[in-house]
C-alpha cells in the first residue's frame, strides 16, 4: 500500500469505528451509578476518584458529573459519566433516568453502605439492589427482541470474573451489570465489638460473592480511598484490575470480584441449633435471617427522607420563595372556598 492508501484507510477507520475498536479501548465511554445510605460518603468517594479538591455537599435527588482521562499521549480522552442517587432508598425509582437501553452495555453500579449503621444495612442494600436489578432485567427483556446478540454478550459478561471450574459456579446469582460494594466509615466500624464486626464482614463477603461483585471497606483514610478508587477506575476508565486480596476480618476488606469462595467465607455466624430453626429457601435468605437476628432492621418508612428540600436554607432563593409562599396562600384560599361551596350545595334527595 502507498502512503495515500494508508492515510485513506486511517480516515475511514476513524469515521466508521466498528465494535472491535470499541472493545479494544480506543473509544471508551462508561456510566456509573452511585447509590446507598443517606450521608454514607458517596459524594466524597466520587470527588476523590475525580481528584477534585471540593467539600462534599448533600445530594438532592439525582446528580450528575463526569470525568475525562487520556490513557496515552495524543489520544482522545475517555469519558466516565458519574450519577449519584441521594436520599438513601426514598428516591430509588429515579434509577430509570440514568440506566437506559442505550447505555446498558457500558453501565455499572457502586453501592455504598454505611458500616456504622448496621441496622440499616440489609434493608438499604436489598431495596436498592432489588429495584435496580428489576429495572435492568426489564431493559434486557425488551432489548432481546431487537438485539439478542447484545443481551447475550451482557449475560455472558456477568460470569467473566468467575472461572467455570470455580467450586461456587453453580451457587451464585451474578448481578446483571458490574457491581462494586463499598463499606464506608470503616474508622467508626473498627471500634465495634469484634463479634459485630465479624457478622457484618462475613455477611458482606457472602453477598458480594453471591452477586459476583467486588467488595472494599473504606473511610476518609487516603490509603483506603485509593483502594476504592482503583476498583472504580477499573469500571470507569478501563484501568487494570487489582489482583490483591485482603480477607483478614481484623483489617479493611478488599476483595475484587471472583476472588472469594464460600469455603473461605464459611457458614453464617450462628449456632447450629439457631441455623436449624431458621426456615429459608435460599442461602441468601438464610444469611439475611442470621444478620437481622443480630441487627434488627429498620423499616423502609424509617429510612425515608421526609425533609422537604423547599424548606432547606441551602436552596433558598428569595424571589422564588416569595412567589411560592404567595401561591401557597392562594391554594389555601381556594381550598377554603371550595369547601364552603361544597357545604352550601343543596343535594336533591331524589
XYZ file of C-alpha atoms in Angstrom:
350
model
C 0.000 0.000 0.000
C 1.100 3.562 -0.730
C 1.209 6.273 1.913
C -2.035 7.679 0.494
C -3.753 4.273 0.750
C -2.757 4.041 4.407
C -3.954 7.592 5.057
C -7.345 6.908 3.433
C -7.743 3.688 5.446
C -6.938 5.538 8.683
C -9.505 8.251 7.954
C -12.181 5.675 7.134
C -11.365 3.808 10.329
C -11.778 6.960 12.418
C -15.010 7.960 10.699
C -16.530 4.474 10.898
C -15.296 2.832 14.110
C -16.528 -0.741 14.428
C -17.274 -2.742 17.561
C -13.762 -4.161 17.671
C -12.338 -0.659 18.060
C -14.659 -0.017 20.984
C -13.745 -3.292 22.625
C -10.054 -2.646 22.229
C -10.336 0.539 24.269
C -9.689 3.098 21.525
C -13.086 4.580 22.319
C -14.229 4.350 25.929
C -17.364 5.843 27.433
C -18.780 4.381 30.639
C -21.515 5.277 33.136
C -21.600 4.545 36.873
C -24.462 4.987 39.323
C -23.541 5.559 42.971
C -26.263 4.749 45.487
C -26.515 3.735 49.136
C -27.172 5.058 52.630
C -28.016 8.721 53.042
C -24.881 10.535 54.251
C -22.894 7.368 53.606
C -19.983 9.082 51.838
C -20.888 8.653 48.161
C -20.011 12.242 47.191
C -16.657 12.049 48.978
C -15.747 8.884 47.052
C -16.745 10.418 43.709
C -14.728 13.587 44.334
C -11.693 11.506 45.301
C -11.988 9.396 42.147
C -12.111 12.559 40.039
C -9.267 14.147 42.038
C -11.351 17.209 42.876
C -10.467 19.252 45.942
C -14.014 20.200 46.917
C -16.020 19.942 50.110
C -18.855 17.428 49.637
C -22.388 18.832 49.756
C -25.643 16.979 50.458
C -27.004 15.307 47.338
C -30.512 16.304 46.314
C -32.373 13.645 44.307
C -30.147 12.630 41.347
C -26.929 14.448 40.490
C -24.542 14.123 37.566
C -20.892 14.841 36.925
C -18.221 13.389 34.653
C -14.513 12.750 34.393
C -12.130 12.541 31.443
C -8.839 10.672 31.197
C -6.345 10.046 28.395
C -4.696 6.655 28.581
C -1.956 7.504 26.110
C -0.346 10.619 24.707
C -2.160 12.227 21.772
C -5.255 10.025 22.107
C -8.890 11.078 22.652
C -9.808 11.265 26.319
C -12.026 8.544 27.757
C -15.233 9.766 29.391
C -16.922 8.441 32.524
C -20.415 9.616 33.490
C -20.958 9.610 37.252
C -24.534 9.608 38.581
C -25.321 9.869 42.295
C -28.667 8.932 43.826
C -29.439 10.871 47.008
C -31.970 10.215 49.749
C -30.999 6.643 50.577
C -33.873 4.389 49.467
C -36.529 7.106 49.218
C -35.807 8.059 45.590
C -34.816 4.681 44.176
C -37.296 4.952 41.288
C -35.051 7.670 39.803
C -32.605 4.982 38.650
C -34.709 4.767 35.483
C -33.210 8.081 34.353
C -29.513 7.119 34.093
C -29.897 3.397 33.265
C -31.330 3.018 29.754
C -31.247 0.600 26.848
C -28.787 2.936 25.099
C -26.054 2.666 27.744
C -26.783 -0.682 29.410
C -23.702 -2.273 27.805
C -21.405 0.246 29.472
C -23.162 0.738 32.814
C -22.019 -0.233 36.318
C -23.309 0.259 39.859
C -21.457 1.238 43.037
C -23.392 0.520 46.238
C -22.066 2.476 49.245
C -23.146 1.009 52.591
C -22.565 2.839 55.882
C -20.801 0.320 58.148
C -21.564 2.479 61.190
C -25.320 1.814 60.756
C -25.675 -1.996 60.653
C -29.422 -1.879 61.456
C -29.994 -0.066 58.147
C -27.522 -2.098 56.143
C -29.542 -5.066 54.880
C -32.748 -3.100 54.231
C -30.871 -0.453 52.251
C -28.865 -2.998 50.288
C -31.842 -5.234 49.493
C -34.137 -2.392 48.456
C -31.649 -0.644 46.162
C -30.299 -3.799 44.503
C -33.746 -5.310 44.005
C -35.202 -2.253 42.266
C -32.057 -1.811 40.161
C -31.998 -5.459 39.129
C -35.677 -5.434 38.186
C -35.173 -2.319 36.055
C -32.112 -3.766 34.290
C -33.922 -7.052 33.623
C -36.837 -5.168 32.044
C -34.403 -3.383 29.750
C -32.740 -6.666 28.782
C -36.096 -8.351 28.116
C -37.136 -5.521 25.820
C -33.721 -5.346 24.152
C -33.675 -9.087 23.489
C -36.489 -8.661 20.961
C -34.475 -6.231 18.831
C -30.837 -7.048 19.587
C -30.411 -10.521 21.118
C -26.653 -10.512 20.441
C -26.129 -7.580 22.813
C -28.184 -9.251 25.552
C -26.241 -12.484 25.135
C -22.999 -10.525 25.456
C -24.190 -8.789 28.650
C -25.331 -12.061 30.215
C -22.052 -13.748 29.355
C -20.099 -10.835 30.841
C -21.859 -11.435 34.171
C -19.753 -14.563 34.554
C -16.459 -13.225 33.234
C -14.950 -12.755 36.699
C -15.688 -16.343 37.694
C -13.866 -19.265 36.163
C -16.030 -22.209 35.101
C -14.001 -24.514 37.337
C -14.706 -22.310 40.387
C -16.329 -24.526 43.066
C -19.136 -21.979 43.601
C -20.037 -21.542 39.924
C -23.469 -23.180 40.266
C -24.292 -21.489 43.594
C -24.072 -17.842 42.570
C -26.531 -15.400 41.023
C -24.435 -12.616 39.445
C -25.837 -9.105 39.216
C -26.785 -8.332 35.586
C -24.323 -5.409 35.342
C -20.939 -4.851 37.042
C -21.330 -4.146 40.769
C -18.968 -2.814 43.447
C -19.997 -2.792 47.114
C -18.208 -0.246 49.300
C -18.421 -0.370 53.090
C -17.839 3.216 54.200
C -16.888 4.746 57.582
C -14.531 1.913 58.471
C -12.936 4.116 61.142
C -16.189 4.010 63.163
C -16.865 0.370 62.309
C -13.396 -0.592 63.574
C -14.439 0.444 67.104
C -17.326 -2.061 67.149
C -17.262 -5.259 69.197
C -15.273 -7.971 67.390
C -18.281 -10.299 67.037
C -20.361 -7.491 65.488
C -17.557 -6.744 63.019
C -17.285 -10.450 62.193
C -21.016 -10.750 61.436
C -21.076 -7.647 59.234
C -17.868 -8.514 57.383
C -18.777 -12.146 56.684
C -22.268 -11.159 55.563
C -20.975 -8.564 53.106
C -18.400 -11.041 51.829
C -21.158 -13.554 51.146
C -23.480 -11.019 49.466
C -20.678 -9.648 47.283
C -19.537 -13.104 46.230
C -23.126 -14.265 45.628
C -23.760 -11.307 43.287
C -20.359 -11.528 41.583
C -19.416 -8.115 42.989
C -16.202 -6.564 44.264
C -16.034 -5.553 47.952
C -13.917 -2.892 49.627
C -14.028 -1.182 53.037
C -13.045 2.472 53.136
C -13.044 5.652 55.209
C -11.557 9.132 54.932
C -8.118 7.498 55.108
C -6.174 8.246 51.929
C -4.851 4.677 51.688
C -8.350 3.162 51.880
C -9.814 5.705 49.446
C -7.123 4.770 46.948
C -8.234 1.123 47.074
C -11.852 2.095 46.399
C -10.676 4.411 43.645
C -8.769 1.539 41.987
C -11.943 -0.540 41.672
C -13.969 2.395 40.349
C -11.281 3.437 37.855
C -11.349 -0.109 36.505
C -15.057 0.316 35.734
C -14.879 3.940 34.614
C -11.667 4.091 32.584
C -10.616 0.509 31.992
C -7.580 0.630 34.269
C -6.002 -2.706 35.145
C -7.945 -4.666 37.713
C -6.197 -5.150 41.049
C -5.304 -8.740 41.909
C -4.549 -8.085 45.591
C -6.902 -9.528 48.208
C -7.424 -8.773 51.906
C -9.810 -11.100 53.765
C -8.449 -10.602 57.297
C -11.514 -9.658 59.375
C -9.359 -7.515 61.671
C -8.402 -5.308 58.707
C -10.311 -3.452 55.948
C -11.631 -5.950 53.405
C -10.574 -5.707 49.761
C -11.839 -8.496 47.501
C -12.130 -7.996 43.717
C -14.958 -9.905 42.030
C -14.349 -13.617 41.574
C -11.511 -13.911 44.086
C -13.524 -15.159 47.078
C -15.185 -18.500 47.795
C -17.881 -19.987 50.022
C -15.343 -22.244 51.702
C -13.212 -19.252 52.731
C -16.227 -17.227 53.875
C -17.579 -20.084 55.988
C -21.122 -20.635 57.301
C -23.382 -17.847 58.625
C -22.235 -16.698 62.103
C -24.846 -18.541 64.174
C -25.024 -21.711 66.266
C -26.085 -24.977 64.652
C -29.272 -25.010 66.731
C -30.215 -21.484 65.605
C -29.491 -22.321 61.968
C -31.681 -25.426 62.255
C -34.638 -23.353 63.445
C -34.452 -20.872 60.565
C -36.656 -21.532 57.560
C -35.010 -20.281 54.368
C -35.377 -21.210 50.716
C -32.029 -19.871 49.533
C -28.567 -19.282 51.041
C -29.119 -15.529 50.635
C -32.328 -15.721 52.666
C -30.543 -17.707 55.388
C -27.778 -15.109 55.668
C -30.428 -12.390 55.848
C -32.182 -14.095 58.779
C -28.905 -14.567 60.666
C -27.845 -10.972 60.064
C -31.194 -9.483 61.061
C -31.278 -11.535 64.253
C -28.151 -9.679 65.373
C -29.115 -6.351 63.810
C -32.921 -5.933 63.774
C -33.686 -3.894 60.660
C -35.253 -0.505 60.430
C -38.312 -0.415 58.205
C -38.296 1.319 54.835
C -40.544 4.014 56.322
C -37.927 4.783 58.975
C -35.292 5.156 56.269
C -37.307 7.535 54.101
C -36.058 11.103 53.995
C -39.134 13.172 54.854
C -37.423 16.571 54.949
C -38.856 18.984 52.375
C -35.975 20.386 50.265
C -38.045 23.546 49.741
C -37.573 24.344 53.439
C -33.806 23.807 53.361
C -31.855 27.069 53.688
C -29.181 25.605 51.411
C -31.539 26.044 48.449
C -33.104 29.380 49.440
C -33.900 31.836 46.606
C -35.704 34.991 47.740
C -37.810 35.691 44.623
C -38.776 32.065 44.141
C -39.646 31.605 47.815
C -41.825 34.745 47.865
C -43.758 33.564 44.805
C -44.080 30.065 46.264
C -45.499 31.472 49.529
C -47.984 33.573 47.559
C -49.137 30.571 45.521
C -49.460 28.525 48.688
C -51.746 31.198 50.191
C -53.839 31.241 47.018
C -54.145 27.455 47.139
C -55.267 27.520 50.774
C -57.869 30.202 49.969
C -59.118 28.166 47.011
C -59.486 25.067 49.188
C -61.443 27.018 51.797
C -63.771 28.483 49.168
C -64.260 25.093 47.547
C -65.047 23.514 50.893
C -67.538 26.272 51.688
C -69.231 25.903 48.279
C -69.459 22.149 48.740
C -71.199 22.507 52.102
C -73.675 25.025 50.700
C -74.749 22.742 47.857
C -78.396 21.599 48.060
C -78.466 17.975 47.013
C -81.753 16.601 45.707
C -82.680 13.557 47.754
C -84.353 12.081 44.680
